[in-house]
Amino acid sequence: MKTEIINVTYENLNMELIKKAGLVIRQGGLVAFPTETVYGLGGDGLNPDSSKKIYQAKGRPSDNPLIIHIADFDALAPIVADIPEKALLLARKFWPGPLTMVFERSEIVPVETTGGLNTIAVRMPSDAIALAFIREAGGYVAAPSANRSGRPSPTSSKYVVEDMNGRIDMILDGGEESQIGIESTILDMTTQPPCILRPGYITKAMLEEEIGTVETDQTIFSNRSDLSPKAPGMKYRHYAPKGTMVLLEGKKEAVIEYINNETDKKLEQGFSVGIIGTDETMNAYTAGFIKSVGKRTDERMIARRLYLILREFDDENIQYIYSESFEGDGIGQAIMNRLLKAAGHSVIKLP
Ligand code: TXA
Ligand code: MG
């Protein structure tokens, strides 16, 4: 299949091109498009064949449900069984934006889109290209992140092309890197209290300020195979770089010393080594392919750069990756969740 790559700019939305992309979706094809979180791989969310094609293009297990992207609040009611009061409050506050909410689905949503579940995840992105595209596509765009299954989510079109060229009909290239850089927060609205299934840019505290108590799915940070996560996708080794990745926890000095020692050993054995550090520690590392994700105090920047760095390590064929850890209840939690998954929960705690 030939993939058409179309450049769109934010300053001057070319509606002719966006209409063309929308038509591809309405005719049952697939189009990758930018959002403020990561690039999405879109198909018609109400067309079972489109959803099947998405699973094929990604190489993703078809029991892993897709998020339906809408562009207008009125598009929500037809695809859900009901809209809880709290969801209304959250939509008012955080839509359009990086929050996905899970509802009971209505009859018109095919089970192919929901991976067989009776619930449907819905998000209204804030990205201007995404919104225009969704409207032109008929209003319901099912879209997982536009990476091949198991790879880090793409935050720039370069990596969408790398993963999807020849597998989908079209790529809308927004030209810029994704503003947020990690996937949306997923909140299950079908339980009382609502439950965070995937942490993201919209934090627990931000949600609780609007609707009171919110729980967090306990499987998110654990590696226990007897607990099954409520967001099916969270069980897969996701967001993974090609190299073997290890996270280091402990005092700054101990972490630096450990990483430097291990790096020297691996280099001596002939392996390539990548290090994920921060602006504060960058200069303390002595060898290897050293990358800073940003300032520790600037969690937004760290979230934005994380996948980019993992992809760059792949570009450099890095075989071993050592990363510092992050903490906190805010975006730090989302960052740590993605790092843990990238590392397959391989963590070394230093005294
Ligand atoms: O920011 C994002 O959410 C991006 C952009 C493209 O919008 N999309 C994204 O989609 O990250 P994906 O498919 O890579 O991740 C969706 C996650 C998966 O872990 C999936 O299992 C979960 O959402 N999910 C989808 N529908 C669900 C449902 N009905 N109940 C529980 N989890 C669901
Ligand atoms: Mg994904």
Tab-separated table of N, CA and C and ligand atoms in Angstrom, residues 33-42 54-55 58 60 63-69 97-105 113-115 117-125 141-147 153-154 180-188 190 197-198 229-236 238-239 307 338 341, ligand 1:
chain	number	residue	atom	x	y	z
A	33	PHE	N	-2.756	10.921	12.432
A	33	PHE	CA	-2.948	12.375	12.603
A	33	PHE	C	-2.339	12.833	13.925
A	34	PRO	N	-1.943	14.123	13.979
A	34	PRO	CA	-1.355	14.628	15.216
A	34	PRO	C	-2.413	14.907	16.278
A	35	THR	N	-2.086	14.693	17.535
A	35	THR	CA	-2.914	15.210	18.641
A	35	THR	C	-1.939	15.865	19.614
A	36	GLU	N	-2.460	16.519	20.638
A	36	GLU	CA	-1.578	17.193	21.595
A	36	GLU	C	-0.808	16.193	22.465
A	37	THR	N	-1.306	14.935	22.554
A	37	THR	CA	-0.586	13.951	23.375
A	37	THR	C	0.462	13.234	22.521
A	38	VAL	N	0.000	12.370	21.617
A	38	VAL	CA	0.886	11.646	20.689
A	38	VAL	C	0.125	11.505	19.373
A	39	TYR	N	0.790	11.073	18.315
A	39	TYR	CA	0.079	10.843	17.046
A	39	TYR	C	-0.878	9.662	17.188
A	40	GLY	N	-2.049	9.773	16.538
A	40	GLY	CA	-3.024	8.703	16.561
A	40	GLY	C	-3.107	8.025	15.197
A	41	LEU	N	-3.569	6.773	15.220
A	41	LEU	CA	-3.768	6.022	13.970
A	41	LEU	C	-5.270	5.842	13.811
A	42	GLY	N	-5.890	6.695	12.971
A	42	GLY	CA	-7.334	6.795	12.946
A	42	GLY	C	-8.043	5.956	11.900
A	54	ILE	N	-7.168	-1.313	11.772
A	54	ILE	CA	-6.258	-0.655	12.724
A	54	ILE	C	-5.417	-1.703	13.465
A	55	TYR	N	-6.078	-2.751	13.944
A	55	TYR	CA	-5.342	-3.806	14.664
A	55	TYR	C	-4.267	-4.426	13.782
A	58	LYS	N	-1.268	-1.970	13.185
A	58	LYS	CA	-0.437	-1.827	14.386
A	58	LYS	C	0.243	-3.125	14.784
A	60	ARG	N	-1.505	-5.239	16.585
A	60	ARG	CA	-1.966	-5.196	17.971
A	60	ARG	C	-3.012	-6.264	18.227
A	63	ASP	N	-8.001	-7.750	21.344
A	63	ASP	CA	-8.772	-7.626	22.584
A	63	ASP	C	-8.408	-6.328	23.304
A	64	ASN	N	-7.618	-5.497	22.648
A	64	ASN	CA	-7.181	-4.243	23.259
A	64	ASN	C	-7.993	-3.085	22.673
A	65	PRO	N	-8.954	-2.563	23.452
A	65	PRO	CA	-9.934	-1.625	22.893
A	65	PRO	C	-9.342	-0.294	22.435
A	66	LEU	N	-10.053	0.371	21.523
A	66	LEU	CA	-9.613	1.646	20.965
A	66	LEU	C	-10.353	2.815	21.614
A	67	ILE	N	-9.742	3.983	21.577
A	67	ILE	CA	-10.394	5.206	22.061
A	67	ILE	C	-11.107	5.856	20.871
A	68	ILE	N	-12.377	6.237	21.045
A	68	ILE	CA	-13.052	7.020	19.997
A	68	ILE	C	-12.810	8.502	20.263
A	69	HIS	N	-12.338	9.194	19.233
A	69	HIS	CA	-12.067	10.631	19.335
A	69	HIS	C	-13.225	11.410	18.723
A	97	GLY	N	-9.013	18.166	25.414
A	97	GLY	CA	-7.761	18.031	26.156
A	97	GLY	C	-7.392	16.591	26.404
A	98	PRO	N	-6.309	16.372	27.162
A	98	PRO	CA	-5.723	15.024	27.287
A	98	PRO	C	-6.387	14.128	28.336
A	99	LEU	N	-7.729	14.111	28.353
A	99	LEU	CA	-8.464	13.235	29.261
A	99	LEU	C	-9.372	12.314	28.456
A	100	THR	N	-9.228	10.995	28.700
A	100	THR	CA	-10.114	10.001	28.089
A	100	THR	C	-11.038	9.477	29.169
A	101	MET	N	-12.341	9.425	28.888
A	101	MET	CA	-13.278	8.862	29.864
A	101	MET	C	-13.930	7.605	29.304
A	102	VAL	N	-14.114	6.616	30.205
A	102	VAL	CA	-14.728	5.344	29.810
A	102	VAL	C	-16.186	5.320	30.265
A	103	PHE	N	-17.086	5.017	29.323
A	103	PHE	CA	-18.533	4.976	29.563
A	103	PHE	C	-19.089	3.606	29.169
A	104	GLU	N	-20.326	3.308	29.621
A	104	GLU	CA	-21.050	2.177	29.038
A	104	GLU	C	-21.318	2.556	27.582
A	105	ARG	N	-21.142	1.609	26.661
A	105	ARG	CA	-21.311	1.980	25.254
A	105	ARG	C	-22.772	1.846	24.819
A	113	THR	N	-14.483	-2.201	17.823
A	113	THR	CA	-13.824	-0.993	18.316
A	113	THR	C	-13.520	-1.106	19.807
A	114	THR	N	-14.392	-1.788	20.554
A	114	THR	CA	-14.221	-1.847	22.011
A	114	THR	C	-13.486	-3.100	22.457
A	115	GLY	N	-12.935	-3.852	21.510
A	115	GLY	CA	-12.220	-5.067	21.870
A	115	GLY	C	-13.115	-6.050	22.617
A	117	LEU	N	-15.550	-5.306	24.703
A	117	LEU	CA	-16.087	-4.781	25.970
A	117	LEU	C	-17.434	-4.091	25.761
A	118	ASN	N	-18.185	-3.943	26.854
A	118	ASN	CA	-19.436	-3.199	26.785
A	118	ASN	C	-19.255	-1.734	27.140
A	119	THR	N	-17.990	-1.338	27.270
A	119	THR	CA	-17.700	0.065	27.561
A	119	THR	C	-16.948	0.669	26.381
A	120	ILE	N	-16.938	2.010	26.332
A	120	ILE	CA	-16.211	2.691	25.265
A	120	ILE	C	-15.419	3.878	25.844
A	121	ALA	N	-14.168	3.980	25.435
A	121	ALA	CA	-13.319	5.091	25.870
A	121	ALA	C	-13.477	6.237	24.865
A	122	VAL	N	-13.676	7.448	25.380
A	122	VAL	CA	-13.914	8.607	24.509
A	122	VAL	C	-12.997	9.757	24.910
A	123	ARG	N	-12.455	10.424	23.904
A	123	ARG	CA	-11.608	11.591	24.169
A	123	ARG	C	-11.875	12.664	23.135
A	124	MET	N	-11.824	13.929	23.583
A	124	MET	CA	-11.908	15.057	22.653
A	124	MET	C	-10.565	15.790	22.694
A	125	PRO	N	-9.729	15.564	21.674
A	125	PRO	CA	-8.395	16.190	21.698
A	125	PRO	C	-8.499	17.698	21.470
A	141	VAL	N	-13.646	9.117	15.291
A	141	VAL	CA	-12.392	8.525	14.819
A	141	VAL	C	-11.791	7.639	15.920
A	142	ALA	N	-11.809	6.328	15.680
A	142	ALA	CA	-11.156	5.407	16.619
A	142	ALA	C	-9.659	5.506	16.376
A	143	ALA	N	-8.875	5.700	17.440
A	143	ALA	CA	-7.434	5.840	17.228
A	143	ALA	C	-6.603	5.416	18.425
A	144	PRO	N	-5.777	4.392	18.230
A	144	PRO	CA	-4.726	4.117	19.195
A	144	PRO	C	-3.529	5.006	18.843
A	145	SER	N	-2.491	4.972	19.652
A	145	SER	CA	-1.270	5.683	19.292
A	145	SER	C	-0.725	5.073	17.999
A	146	ALA	N	-0.071	5.915	17.168
A	146	ALA	CA	0.282	5.496	15.806
A	146	ALA	C	1.626	4.776	15.715
A	147	ASN	N	1.954	3.986	16.727
A	147	ASN	CA	3.188	3.191	16.719
A	147	ASN	C	2.850	1.744	16.392
A	153	SER	N	5.191	5.333	21.792
A	153	SER	CA	4.242	6.145	21.025
A	153	SER	C	4.986	7.259	20.292
A	154	PRO	N	4.589	7.559	19.044
A	154	PRO	CA	5.289	8.589	18.277
A	154	PRO	C	4.849	10.004	18.647
A	180	ILE	N	2.270	17.580	24.430
A	180	ILE	CA	2.278	16.913	25.741
A	180	ILE	C	3.221	15.715	25.746
A	181	GLY	N	3.195	14.912	24.719
A	181	GLY	CA	4.227	13.887	24.561
A	181	GLY	C	3.987	12.546	25.237
A	182	ILE	N	3.023	12.447	26.159
A	182	ILE	CA	2.607	11.126	26.650
A	182	ILE	C	1.088	11.024	26.499
A	183	GLU	N	0.591	9.784	26.480
A	183	GLU	CA	-0.817	9.570	26.178
A	183	GLU	C	-1.720	10.142	27.273
A	184	SER	N	-3.002	10.305	26.893
A	184	SER	CA	-3.993	10.900	27.790
A	184	SER	C	-4.185	10.099	29.073
A	185	THR	N	-4.663	10.796	30.099
A	185	THR	CA	-5.125	10.153	31.329
A	185	THR	C	-6.411	9.403	30.987
A	186	ILE	N	-6.525	8.135	31.440
A	186	ILE	CA	-7.787	7.411	31.216
A	186	ILE	C	-8.521	7.252	32.540
A	187	LEU	N	-9.772	7.698	32.574
A	187	LEU	CA	-10.581	7.637	33.789
A	187	LEU	C	-11.844	6.823	33.518
A	188	ASP	N	-12.033	5.763	34.303
A	188	ASP	CA	-13.222	4.921	34.160
A	188	ASP	C	-14.382	5.562	34.906
A	190	THR	N	-17.437	4.379	34.833
A	190	THR	CA	-18.494	3.389	35.076
A	190	THR	C	-18.440	2.844	36.495
A	197	LEU	N	-7.281	4.576	35.098
A	197	LEU	CA	-6.740	3.344	34.526
A	197	LEU	C	-5.354	3.564	33.923
A	198	ARG	N	-5.073	4.812	33.540
A	198	ARG	CA	-3.743	5.153	33.016
A	198	ARG	C	-3.452	6.593	33.438
A	229	PRO	N	-5.041	-5.578	34.836
A	229	PRO	CA	-5.415	-4.169	34.755
A	229	PRO	C	-6.745	-3.983	34.059
A	230	LYS	N	-7.458	-2.900	34.417
A	230	LYS	CA	-8.777	-2.675	33.837
A	230	LYS	C	-8.704	-2.043	32.447
A	231	ALA	N	-7.566	-1.411	32.141
A	231	ALA	CA	-7.349	-0.978	30.758
A	231	ALA	C	-6.522	-2.086	30.116
A	232	PRO	N	-7.152	-2.904	29.264
A	232	PRO	CA	-6.458	-4.091	28.752
A	232	PRO	C	-5.069	-3.790	28.193
A	233	GLY	N	-4.911	-2.623	27.579
A	233	GLY	CA	-3.631	-2.298	26.958
A	233	GLY	C	-2.499	-2.191	27.950
A	234	MET	N	-2.824	-1.924	29.225
A	234	MET	CA	-1.779	-1.716	30.212
A	234	MET	C	-1.061	-3.021	30.569
A	235	LYS	N	-1.625	-4.160	30.138
A	235	LYS	CA	-0.971	-5.417	30.495
A	235	LYS	C	0.169	-5.759	29.540
A	236	TYR	N	0.168	-5.145	28.378
A	236	TYR	CA	1.210	-5.472	27.422
A	236	TYR	C	2.497	-4.728	27.727
A	238	HIS	N	4.741	-2.353	26.784
A	238	HIS	CA	4.337	-1.274	25.924
A	238	HIS	C	5.492	-0.315	25.849
A	239	TYR	N	5.379	0.729	25.077
A	239	TYR	CA	6.298	1.852	25.183
A	239	TYR	C	7.744	1.392	25.218
A	307	TYR	N	9.506	9.905	25.243
A	307	TYR	CA	9.416	8.965	24.122
A	307	TYR	C	10.405	9.298	23.021
A	338	ARG	N	5.237	5.122	32.627
A	338	ARG	CA	5.735	4.819	31.279
A	338	ARG	C	7.141	4.231	31.330
A	341	LYS	N	7.036	0.604	32.393
A	341	LYS	CA	6.605	-0.263	31.310
A	341	LYS	C	7.695	-0.430	30.263
B	1	TXA	O1	-3.501	10.239	24.196
B	1	TXA	C1	-4.067	9.199	23.814
B	1	TXA	O2	-4.936	8.639	24.496
B	1	TXA	C2	-3.664	8.637	22.443
B	1	TXA	C3	-4.059	9.644	21.371
B	1	TXA	C4	-3.864	9.114	19.976
B	1	TXA	O3	-5.372	10.070	21.572
B	1	TXA	N1	-4.277	7.362	22.233
B	1	TXA	C5	-3.868	6.228	22.858
B	1	TXA	O4	-4.519	5.074	22.464
B	1	TXA	O5	-2.996	6.227	23.690
B	1	TXA	P1	-3.957	3.603	22.784
B	1	TXA	O6	-4.881	2.693	22.056
B	1	TXA	O7	-2.532	3.515	22.479
B	1	TXA	O8	-4.225	3.418	24.302
B	1	TXA	C6	-5.549	3.280	24.753
B	1	TXA	C7	-5.604	2.579	26.089
B	1	TXA	C8	-5.264	1.115	26.014
B	1	TXA	O9	-4.455	0.769	27.133
B	1	TXA	C9	-6.640	0.456	26.119
B	1	TXA	O10	-6.574	-0.819	26.696
B	1	TXA	C10	-7.407	1.435	26.982
B	1	TXA	O11	-6.959	2.682	26.554
B	1	TXA	N2	-8.859	1.385	26.738
B	1	TXA	C11	-9.493	1.682	25.600
B	1	TXA	N3	-10.816	1.467	25.718
B	1	TXA	C12	-11.038	1.032	26.981
B	1	TXA	C13	-12.179	0.627	27.714
B	1	TXA	N4	-13.395	0.621	27.184
B	1	TXA	N5	-12.006	0.248	29.001
B	1	TXA	C14	-10.779	0.247	29.554
B	1	TXA	N6	-9.654	0.606	28.911
B	1	TXA	C15	-9.776	0.991	27.639
